[in-house]
Short mmCIF file of C-alpha atoms in Angstrom, two decimals:
data_model
loop_
_atom_site.label_atom_id
_atom_site.label_comp_id
_atom_site.label_asym_id
_atom_site.label_seq_id
_atom_site.Cartn_x
_atom_site.Cartn_y
_atom_site.Cartn_z
CA MET A 1039 41.24 22.87 19.08
CA ASP A 1040 39.39 26.08 19.99
CA ALA A 1041 39.76 27.60 23.36
CA PRO A 1042 36.49 27.30 25.43
CA LYS A 1043 33.97 30.22 24.67
CA ARG A 1044 33.07 32.39 27.27
CA GLN A 1045 29.46 32.02 27.76
CA LEU A 1046 26.45 34.65 28.28
CA ARG A 1047 25.50 34.38 31.86
CA VAL A 1048 21.95 33.92 32.41
CA ARG A 1049 19.77 34.63 35.42
CA LEU A 1050 16.13 33.89 34.76
CA ARG A 1051 13.48 34.00 37.48
CA VAL A 1052 10.11 33.07 36.77
CA THR A 1053 7.19 33.85 39.41
CA ALA A 1054 3.81 31.89 39.70
CA ARG A 1055 0.83 34.10 39.27
CA ARG A 1056 -1.86 35.09 41.65
CA ARG A 1057 -5.02 33.21 40.92
CA GLY A 1058 -4.07 31.36 37.78
CA GLY A 1059 -3.59 34.56 35.63
CA ASP A 1060 -1.98 32.65 32.68
CA GLY A 1061 -5.38 31.49 31.35
CA ALA A 1062 -6.83 34.98 31.30
CA ASP A 1063 -4.48 36.71 29.24
CA GLY A 1064 -3.51 33.84 26.95
CA GLY A 1065 -0.50 32.72 28.93
CA GLY A 1066 2.79 33.59 28.75
CA GLY A 1067 4.96 36.09 30.27
CA GLY A 1068 6.97 37.92 27.93
CA GLY A 1069 9.41 39.67 30.03
CA GLY A 1070 10.47 43.03 30.75
CA ALA A 1071 13.55 43.77 32.69
CA GLY A 1072 13.73 44.36 36.21
CA SER A 1073 13.23 46.71 39.51
CA GLY A 1074 11.69 46.58 43.16
CA ALA A 1075 11.04 42.93 43.58
CA PRO A 1076 12.02 40.13 41.33
CA LYS A 1077 10.77 39.86 37.67
CA ARG A 1078 12.55 38.28 34.63
CA ARG A 1079 15.68 40.16 35.71
CA LEU A 1080 17.45 41.60 32.55
CA ASP A 1081 20.73 40.29 33.89
CA ALA A 1082 18.18 43.46 35.20
CA PRO A 1083 17.22 45.33 38.12
CA SER A 1084 13.86 44.86 40.01
CA LEU A 1085 10.43 45.09 38.49
CA ASN A 1086 7.29 43.51 39.83
CA SER A 1087 7.74 40.33 41.96
CA ALA A 1088 4.42 38.92 40.08
CA ALA A 1089 5.88 39.47 36.71
CA LYS A 1090 8.68 37.20 35.44
CA LEU A 1091 12.12 38.34 36.15
CA GLN A 1092 14.65 37.88 33.53
CA ARG A 1093 18.35 38.97 34.09
CA ARG A 1094 21.40 38.53 31.97
CA GLU A 1095 24.36 38.77 34.11
CA ILE A 1096 27.68 38.73 31.95
CA GLY A 1097 30.70 37.20 33.12
CA GLY A 1098 33.14 34.19 32.61
CA ARG A 1099 36.00 33.20 30.69
CA GLN A 1100 37.77 34.94 27.41
CA LEU A 1101 35.81 34.24 24.22
CA ALA A 1102 37.70 31.98 21.80
CA ALA A 1103 38.43 33.78 18.49
CA ARG A 1104 35.86 32.68 16.00
CA GLY A 1105 37.13 34.00 12.77
CA GLY A 1106 36.20 37.61 13.75
CA GLY A 1107 39.67 38.46 14.96
CA PRO A 1108 40.51 41.82 16.65
CA ALA A 1109 37.90 44.56 17.59
CA ALA A 1110 38.40 46.46 14.33
CA ALA A 1111 36.99 43.63 12.20
CA VAL A 1112 33.91 43.37 14.29
CA PRO A 1113 31.85 45.64 11.76
CA GLU A 1114 32.76 42.91 9.24
CA ARG A 1115 31.00 40.38 11.25
CA PHE A 1116 27.66 41.87 10.24
CA ARG A 1117 28.56 43.04 6.76
CA ASN A 1118 26.18 41.79 3.98
CA MET A 1119 23.52 40.65 6.24
CA ARG A 1120 20.29 39.35 4.38
CA LEU A 1121 16.88 37.69 5.43
CA GLN A 1122 17.98 34.09 5.12
CA GLU A 1123 14.82 32.21 6.41
CA GLU A 1124 11.52 32.23 7.97
CA PHE A 1125 9.77 29.98 10.47
CA ASP A 1126 6.27 30.15 11.71
CA THR A 1127 5.09 28.93 15.36
CA TYR A 1128 1.34 29.24 14.23
CA ASP A 1129 0.23 25.78 13.04
CA VAL A 1130 -3.58 25.29 11.54
CA ASN A 1131 -3.68 22.04 12.77
CA ALA A 1132 -2.98 23.03 16.59
CA HIS A 1133 -6.50 22.12 17.49
CA LEU A 1134 -5.16 18.39 16.95
CA PHE A 1135 -2.76 18.45 19.97
CA VAL A 1136 -3.81 21.56 22.39
CA LYS A 1137 -7.24 22.02 23.78
CA LEU A 1138 -6.90 25.61 24.89
CA GLN A 1139 -8.40 27.99 22.52
CA PHE A 1140 -5.79 30.80 23.02
CA LEU A 1141 -2.78 28.12 22.16
CA ARG A 1142 -4.58 27.79 18.80
CA ARG A 1143 -4.45 31.58 18.00
CA ARG A 1144 -1.50 33.23 16.24
CA SER A 1145 0.53 35.04 18.97
CA LYS A 1146 3.43 37.15 19.11
CA ILE A 1147 6.88 35.80 19.94
CA ILE A 1148 8.17 36.69 23.44
CA GLU A 1149 11.29 34.80 23.65
CA ILE A 1150 14.16 33.32 21.42
CA VAL A 1151 16.87 30.75 22.59
CA ALA A 1152 19.34 29.08 20.34
CA ALA A 1153 21.58 25.93 21.09
CA LYS A 1154 23.34 23.67 19.08
CA ASP A 1155 21.74 24.66 15.55
CA ILE A 1156 18.15 24.47 17.17
CA ILE A 1157 16.06 27.54 17.40
CA PHE A 1158 13.40 27.61 20.07
CA ALA A 1159 10.71 30.20 19.94
CA LEU A 1160 8.04 30.76 22.88
CA ALA A 1161 4.81 32.74 21.74
CA HIS A 1162 2.78 34.73 24.25
CA SER A 1163 0.10 32.28 24.07
CA GLY A 1164 2.43 29.59 25.57
CA LEU A 1165 3.24 27.33 22.53
CA CYS A 1166 6.97 26.97 22.26
CA ALA A 1167 8.09 25.52 18.97
CA ALA A 1168 11.74 23.74 18.12
CA PHE A 1169 13.20 24.54 14.53
CA ASN A 1170 16.41 22.77 13.06
CA ARG A 1171 18.49 25.54 11.42
CA VAL A 1172 20.29 22.80 9.47
CA THR A 1173 17.13 21.31 7.84
CA ASN A 1174 15.25 24.55 8.22
CA LYS A 1175 12.29 22.36 9.33
CA ARG A 1176 10.04 22.22 12.57
CA ILE A 1177 11.07 19.59 14.77
CA ALA A 1178 8.34 19.73 17.30
CA PHE A 1179 6.21 21.57 19.83
CA LEU A 1180 7.41 21.41 23.35
CA ASN A 1181 4.07 21.36 24.95
CA LEU A 1182 3.78 17.65 25.91
CA SER A 1183 0.32 18.15 27.53
CA PRO A 1184 -2.82 19.78 25.70
CA ASP A 1185 -3.35 22.11 28.62
CA GLU A 1186 0.55 23.21 28.93
CA VAL A 1187 1.31 26.79 28.84
CA ILE A 1188 4.75 27.11 28.54
CA ARG A 1189 6.06 30.61 30.47
CA SER A 1190 9.74 30.56 29.89
CA LEU A 1191 12.71 28.80 28.61
CA PHE A 1192 16.45 28.08 30.12
CA TYR A 1193 19.40 26.70 28.30
CA ASN A 1194 21.34 24.78 30.37
CA LYS A 1195 24.99 24.72 29.32
CA ASN A 1196 25.93 22.52 32.12
CA ASN A 1197 24.46 19.41 30.85
CA ASP A 1198 23.44 20.62 27.19
CA SER A 1199 19.72 20.69 27.94
CA LEU A 1200 16.59 22.77 27.62
CA ILE A 1201 14.49 23.67 30.78
CA THR A 1202 10.85 24.68 30.16
CA VAL A 1203 8.76 26.38 32.76
CA SER A 1204 4.86 25.82 32.41
CA VAL A 1205 1.75 26.33 34.17
CA TYR A 1206 -1.39 23.82 33.44
CA ALA A 1207 -5.07 24.47 32.91
CA SER A 1208 -5.93 21.53 35.30
CA ASP A 1209 -4.53 23.36 38.27
CA ASN A 1210 -5.98 26.66 37.29
CA PHE A 1211 -2.54 27.81 35.91
CA SER A 1212 -1.61 28.42 39.31
CA THR A 1213 1.57 26.40 39.92
CA LEU A 1214 5.00 26.28 38.11
CA LYS A 1215 6.28 22.98 36.72
CA CYS A 1216 9.83 22.80 35.36
CA ARG A 1217 10.90 20.23 32.90
CA THR A 1218 14.55 19.40 31.58
CA THR A 1219 15.10 17.71 28.10
CA PRO A 1220 18.51 17.11 26.30
CA ILE A 1221 19.04 18.99 23.34
CA GLU A 1222 20.02 15.89 21.64
CA TYR A 1223 16.77 14.23 22.32
CA ILE A 1224 14.83 17.43 21.22
CA ARG A 1225 16.72 17.17 17.97
CA ARG A 1226 15.30 13.73 17.71
CA ASN A 1227 12.00 14.64 18.42
CA GLN A 1228 12.30 12.33 21.66
CA LEU A 1229 10.64 14.99 24.05
CA ASP A 1230 9.37 12.13 26.21
CA ALA A 1231 13.12 11.68 27.16
CA GLY A 1232 12.92 14.81 29.49
CA PHE A 1233 12.05 14.57 33.21
CA PRO A 1234 10.37 16.74 35.69
CA LEU A 1235 12.60 19.14 38.08
CA PHE A 1236 11.87 20.04 41.78
CA GLU A 1237 8.59 17.86 42.16
CA SER A 1238 8.84 18.27 45.85
CA GLU A 1239 8.44 22.00 45.64
CA SER A 1240 5.06 23.78 46.04
CA LEU A 1241 5.74 26.76 43.39
CA LYS A 1242 2.52 28.46 43.80
CA TRP A 1243 2.12 32.29 44.00
CA PRO A 1244 4.23 34.20 45.16
CA GLY A 1245 6.62 31.08 44.76
CA PHE A 1246 9.11 31.30 41.99
CA VAL A 1247 12.14 29.35 40.30
CA GLU A 1248 15.33 31.22 39.49
CA PHE A 1249 18.08 29.81 37.36
CA ASP A 1250 21.54 31.28 37.77
CA ASP A 1251 24.03 30.50 35.16
CA VAL A 1252 26.29 32.74 37.19
CA ASN A 1253 27.23 30.47 39.90
CA GLY A 1254 25.46 27.24 38.39
CA LYS A 1255 22.75 27.09 40.94
CA VAL A 1256 18.95 27.25 41.20
CA LEU A 1257 16.82 29.05 43.71
CA THR A 1258 13.12 28.24 44.51
CA TYR A 1259 10.86 29.86 46.71
CA SER A 1260 7.88 27.64 48.38
CA ALA A 1261 5.66 30.37 49.88
CA GLN A 1262 3.34 27.31 51.29
CA ASP A 1263 6.43 26.13 53.16
CA GLY A 1264 7.78 29.50 53.75
CA ILE A 1265 11.33 28.40 52.62
CA TYR A 1266 14.01 29.13 49.76
CA LYS A 1267 16.20 26.46 48.57
CA VAL A 1268 19.16 25.98 46.35
CA PHE A 1269 19.86 23.38 44.07
CA ASP A 1270 22.72 22.59 42.04
CA LEU A 1271 22.40 23.47 38.16
CA LYS A 1272 24.50 20.60 36.79
CA ASN A 1273 22.58 17.74 38.50
CA TYR A 1274 19.74 19.42 40.29
CA SER A 1275 20.93 17.94 43.75
CA PHE A 1276 19.54 19.87 46.45
CA LEU A 1277 22.15 21.72 48.66
CA TYR A 1278 20.78 23.64 51.52
CA SER A 1279 17.33 25.78 52.51
CA ILE A 1280 16.91 29.26 53.81
CA PRO A 1281 13.98 30.13 56.06
CA ASP A 1282 12.01 32.85 54.49
CA GLU A 1283 11.29 34.69 58.01
CA ASN A 1284 11.14 38.45 57.49
CA VAL A 1285 12.98 38.10 54.07
CA GLN A 1286 11.58 40.34 51.30
CA GLU A 1287 13.95 39.57 48.60
CA ILE A 1288 17.22 37.69 47.72
CA LYS A 1289 19.61 38.94 45.03
CA ILE A 1290 22.39 36.63 43.51
CA SER A 1291 25.70 37.71 42.59
CA PRO A 1292 29.14 35.95 42.01
CA GLY A 1293 29.77 33.76 45.09
CA ILE A 1294 27.17 35.47 47.37
CA MET A 1295 23.64 36.02 47.97
CA LEU A 1296 22.37 39.31 49.53
CA LEU A 1297 19.35 38.64 51.70
CA ILE A 1298 17.07 41.93 51.89
CA TYR A 1299 14.84 41.85 54.89
CA ASP A 1300 11.76 43.69 55.82
CA ARG A 1301 12.84 47.42 56.24
CA THR A 1302 12.34 49.62 59.52
CA PRO A 1303 11.64 53.26 59.14
CA SER A 1304 15.25 54.07 59.27
CA TYR A 1305 17.00 51.14 57.86
CA VAL A 1306 16.91 47.89 56.02
CA PRO A 1307 18.66 44.89 57.50
CA LEU A 1308 20.78 42.73 55.04
CA LYS A 1309 22.66 39.55 54.96
CA ILE A 1310 25.26 38.09 52.76
CA LEU A 1311 25.61 34.44 52.33
CA SER A 1312 27.97 32.00 50.78
CA ILE A 1313 26.21 30.71 47.63
CA GLU A 1314 28.13 27.57 47.75
CA ASP A 1315 27.02 26.24 51.20
CA GLY A 1316 24.44 29.14 52.52
CA LYS A 1317 26.98 30.09 55.42
CA PRO A 1318 26.43 33.69 56.66
CA LEU A 1319 29.22 35.93 55.67
CA LYS A 1320 28.19 39.27 56.88
CA PHE A 1321 25.05 40.90 58.51
CA PHE A 1322 24.58 44.73 58.32
CA LYS A 1323 22.06 47.38 58.57
CA HIS A 1324 21.85 50.02 55.49
CA LEU A 1325 20.41 53.38 56.74
CA LEU A 1326 17.52 54.66 54.86
CA HIS A 1327 15.71 58.13 54.72
CA ARG A 1328 12.49 57.79 56.27
CA ASN A 1329 9.39 57.92 54.48
CA LYS A 1330 10.86 57.35 51.09
CA LYS A 1331 10.26 54.20 49.42
CA ILE A 1332 13.07 51.97 48.00
CA ASP A 1333 13.44 52.21 44.16
CA PHE A 1334 15.96 49.19 44.12
CA ILE A 1335 18.76 47.20 46.07
CA GLU A 1336 21.42 45.33 43.85
CA GLN A 1337 24.30 43.67 44.80
CA PHE A 1338 27.31 43.46 42.41
CA ASN A 1339 30.31 41.46 43.89
CA GLU A 1340 31.30 43.66 46.90
CA LYS A 1341 29.21 46.50 45.55
CA LEU A 1342 25.95 47.47 47.24
CA LEU A 1343 23.64 49.66 45.08
CA VAL A 1344 20.86 51.53 46.60
CA LYS A 1345 18.55 54.27 45.47
CA GLN A 1346 15.51 55.75 47.25
CA GLU A 1347 12.80 57.69 45.77
CA ASP A 1348 13.99 61.39 45.03
CA GLU A 1349 17.31 60.71 46.63
CA ASN A 1350 20.96 60.32 45.69
CA PHE A 1351 22.16 56.92 44.25
CA GLN A 1352 24.22 55.19 46.76
CA ILE A 1353 27.25 52.62 45.96
CA LEU A 1354 28.51 51.09 49.08
CA ASP A 1355 31.49 48.68 49.48
CA VAL A 1356 30.49 46.30 52.12
CA ARG A 1357 34.06 45.36 52.78
CA THR A 1358 35.27 48.67 53.52
CA SER A 1359 32.12 50.65 54.18
CA GLU A 1360 33.11 53.24 51.67
CA LEU A 1361 30.16 55.15 50.52
CA ILE A 1362 29.89 56.98 47.24
CA GLU A 1363 26.76 58.99 46.15
CA VAL A 1364 25.67 60.02 43.00
CA SER A 1365 23.22 63.06 42.80
CA VAL A 1366 19.70 62.22 41.92
CA SER A 1367 19.94 64.83 39.04
CA LYS A 1368 22.84 62.75 37.35
CA PHE A 1369 21.44 59.03 38.15
CA MET A 1370 17.65 58.94 37.75
CA THR A 1371 15.99 55.28 38.71
CA PRO A 1372 16.63 53.17 35.75
CA SER A 1373 14.03 50.44 34.46
CA ALA A 1374 16.59 47.67 34.23
CA PHE A 1375 20.42 46.91 34.70
CA ILE A 1376 22.95 44.67 33.01
CA PHE A 1377 25.75 43.83 35.16
CA LEU A 1378 28.87 43.16 32.95
CA TYR A 1379 31.08 41.16 35.34
CA GLU A 1380 34.26 41.00 33.23
CA ASN A 1381 34.53 44.75 32.63
CA ASN A 1382 33.48 45.71 36.24
CA LEU A 1383 30.43 47.98 34.70
CA PHE A 1384 26.88 48.00 34.46
CA LEU A 1385 24.21 49.14 32.00
CA THR A 1386 21.16 51.05 32.61
CA PHE A 1387 18.09 51.23 30.78
CA ARG A 1388 15.89 54.29 31.16
CA ASN A 1389 12.98 55.87 28.64
CA ARG A 1390 14.56 53.68 25.66
CA THR A 1391 17.86 54.92 26.43
CA VAL A 1392 21.16 52.62 27.35
CA ALA A 1393 24.10 54.12 29.30
CA VAL A 1394 27.17 52.56 30.87
CA TRP A 1395 28.28 53.19 34.24
CA ASN A 1396 31.24 52.23 36.51
CA PHE A 1397 31.21 51.49 40.09
CA ARG A 1398 32.54 54.90 41.18
CA GLY A 1399 29.18 56.40 39.97
CA GLU A 1400 30.67 57.84 36.66
CA LEU A 1401 28.86 57.81 33.20
CA VAL A 1402 31.43 55.87 31.00
CA THR A 1403 29.26 55.83 27.67
CA SER A 1404 26.06 57.02 26.19
CA PHE A 1405 25.11 55.75 22.83
CA GLU A 1406 24.85 57.89 19.67
CA ASP A 1407 22.25 55.82 17.71
CA HIS A 1408 20.50 53.12 20.25
CA LEU A 1409 17.11 54.49 21.07
CA LEU A 1410 15.29 51.26 21.94
CA TRP A 1411 12.02 50.47 20.13
CA HIS A 1412 9.97 49.08 23.14
CA HIS A 1413 9.59 51.19 26.35
CA ASP A 1414 9.60 48.17 28.78
CA CYS A 1415 13.22 47.52 27.92
CA SER A 1416 12.37 43.95 27.73
CA THR A 1417 15.91 41.79 27.56
CA ASN A 1418 14.07 39.65 25.14
CA ASN A 1419 14.98 42.46 22.72
CA ILE A 1420 18.51 42.94 23.83
CA TYR A 1421 21.44 41.00 23.57
CA ILE A 1422 25.07 41.41 24.86
CA THR A 1423 27.69 39.54 23.09
CA SER A 1424 29.78 37.23 25.54
CA ASP A 1425 32.95 38.88 25.23
CA GLN A 1426 30.90 42.10 26.44
CA ASP A 1427 32.02 44.39 23.34
CA LEU A 1428 28.50 44.80 21.66
CA ILE A 1429 24.76 45.46 22.39
CA ILE A 1430 22.42 44.36 19.55
CA SER A 1431 18.91 45.65 20.11
CA TYR A 1432 15.58 46.29 18.14
CA CYS A 1433 15.72 50.26 18.00
CA LYS A 1434 13.63 53.09 16.66
CA SER A 1435 14.21 53.82 13.12
CA GLU A 1436 12.90 56.99 11.39
CA ALA A 1437 11.80 54.92 8.17
CA VAL A 1438 10.06 57.00 5.72
CA ALA A 1439 7.44 55.80 3.13
CA GLU A 1440 7.23 56.69 -0.18
CA ASP A 1441 4.42 59.06 0.38
CA GLY A 1442 6.83 60.64 3.16
CA THR A 1443 4.94 59.33 6.26
CA VAL A 1444 7.03 57.68 8.94
CA THR A 1445 6.54 53.87 8.89
CA PRO A 1446 6.38 51.76 12.28
CA ILE A 1447 9.40 49.82 11.53
CA GLY A 1448 12.46 49.55 13.59
CA SER A 1449 15.98 48.52 12.84
CA ILE A 1450 18.64 46.12 14.58
CA ASN A 1451 21.45 48.23 15.70
CA MET A 1452 24.77 46.85 16.69
CA SER A 1453 26.64 49.19 19.11
CA GLU A 1454 30.32 49.05 20.92
CA ILE A 1455 29.43 49.15 24.62
CA MET A 1456 32.85 51.05 25.42
CA THR A 1457 32.52 53.54 22.69
CA GLY A 1458 28.61 54.03 22.28
CA LYS A 1459 29.35 53.84 18.45
CA CYS A 1460 26.69 52.41 16.30
CA ILE A 1461 28.93 49.95 13.96
CA ALA A 1462 26.30 48.00 12.06
CA LYS A 1463 22.58 48.04 11.37
CA ILE A 1464 20.04 45.91 9.69
CA ALA A 1465 17.37 48.69 8.35
CA ALA A 1466 14.62 48.40 5.97
CA SER A 1467 16.25 51.69 4.44
CA ASP A 1468 19.41 49.89 3.65
CA PRO A 1469 19.13 49.29 -0.45
CA ALA A 1470 21.78 46.49 -0.07
CA LEU A 1471 19.76 44.53 2.22
CA SER A 1472 17.97 41.59 0.44
CA VAL A 1473 15.81 38.61 0.79
CA THR A 1474 17.29 35.08 -0.18
CA PRO A 1475 15.11 33.90 -3.15
CA ARG A 1476 12.31 31.63 -2.09
CA ARG A 1477 12.83 27.84 -2.49
CA ASN A 1478 11.66 26.28 -5.69
CA GLY A 1479 13.08 22.74 -5.55
CA CYS A 1480 16.31 24.02 -4.66
CA LYS A 1481 17.76 23.45 -1.26
CA LYS A 1482 19.65 26.51 -1.25
CA ARG A 1483 16.96 28.88 -1.31
CA SER A 1484 14.72 29.84 1.69
CA SER A 1485 11.25 29.70 2.71
CA VAL A 1486 10.81 33.67 3.35
CA TRP A 1487 7.28 35.20 2.52
CA SER A 1488 8.12 38.37 4.18
CA THR A 1489 9.54 41.33 2.91
CA VAL A 1490 12.48 42.92 4.83
CA PRO A 1491 10.17 45.48 5.92
CA GLU A 1492 7.47 43.34 7.16
CA ALA A 1493 10.26 41.28 9.09
CA LEU A 1494 11.55 44.43 10.68
CA GLU A 1495 8.00 45.47 11.92
CA ASP A 1496 7.10 45.06 15.52
CA VAL A 1497 10.00 42.77 16.48
CA THR A 1498 9.15 41.36 19.89
CA ALA A 1499 12.00 39.01 20.52
CA LEU A 1500 15.81 39.03 19.59
CA PHE A 1501 18.42 36.71 19.82
CA TYR A 1502 22.29 36.42 18.33
CA ASP A 1503 23.80 32.98 17.72
CA GLU A 1504 27.51 33.85 18.24
CA ASP A 1505 28.45 30.33 16.98
CA ARG A 1506 26.66 30.77 13.48
CA ASN A 1507 26.65 34.58 13.51
CA GLU A 1508 23.12 34.70 12.91
CA ILE A 1509 20.36 37.06 14.17
CA TYR A 1510 16.96 35.90 14.97
CA THR A 1511 13.92 38.07 15.43
CA GLY A 1512 10.46 37.17 16.31
CA ASN A 1513 7.54 39.39 15.53
CA SER A 1514 3.89 40.19 16.55
CA HIS A 1515 2.59 37.62 13.94
CA GLY A 1516 4.37 34.71 15.48
CA LEU A 1517 7.07 34.69 12.83
CA VAL A 1518 10.84 34.09 13.19
CA HIS A 1519 13.43 35.57 10.83
CA VAL A 1520 17.05 34.42 10.27
CA TRP A 1521 19.50 37.23 9.40
CA SER A 1522 22.77 35.88 8.32
CA ASN A 1523 25.54 36.60 5.89
#
């Protein structure tokens, strides 16, 4: 019997939008990675609270051997990758089951989640499709209501279900609604077996819901009631509430929550609570430089990370009060973080580049061939393997056309986190990279219409299924491509 696999720890925050902005831009949120107030935190720092915050925090148990063996065999995992399958989220008959015009249009993929041989692809329009990787057929669209715009997805490993976070035209896209559906019922296309969550909460702007797989908790904020609530992610039972009096932001770390209060000119009040019962563990004030805005405040176990505009990066041990400062010339404010709990390290993303740091403020790794394609550093284009050895991203690739011009085609790069070396790559320039022949009455053949360069052009979402050893990419045309060996 296989040992339990360490799971990717995901923190996903979705924030309601001001004045129902979803209908204006075609719905969805797509996320970047974070700083300032929350966004869909990249297992990420803080971006803009009005955007959705996604953050993948990595930690947990040891990953079971999956046939890959030792680290030396990791490159073999990606050898002979080919374009195996293609799925389309666009449906010419969409007008039959959705009434919003923008849901009927072809739209880029902003998020991919895979669980138990099912691929979920969310388009920017807010339309979400589920595909069966065994039959390679679309199961269904997850939009149950004709005016439903799905903002984000969260796979809850605690009870093997998918949570959708949606807004609706009927209330001007102003309120977040959550729904959970067991994966097995989705497989059978029994979507009505799901049920709504947190119906007692009014999740209007600037309210939000945050799913924290690190601690198995859900954090909601109801701006109307002025209260934060914590629920159990296993059964969604209510645990405790936190008044929002002067609370500017809440950051979650293993076992604890950091409450950040409104700053004064010279300091910011901070409180650490137990995540299990909400009991206060420590209250303290962190001194600030006057008249300098706070770039970010982050909590990682006992380490508090603080950066102000044009000032040194500070790492404070909240237990011992030891303070480490890193020169502003060495550590510039990143657009996102990814915390690696198992390795006690963190990744930073800035100007398309990735770097690895320790909590002594030392640069551990810089990457040799991992220049990200997208400026916004969205975590939807980045995947960290659950044993924290690899980062897989959609990267810049200087592909050259026959006439000598540089083509707008990226590559999928797999790099070792500890060494920075690129150990494998899916690139259009690779002569060995092929497409599985199209189906023609043969079940073993694929339904791929795209060429390899077309599939690698303008990739907008990426996911690596570690159980199947397959990479899924979504592009600006609403297509999902399967890369497998």
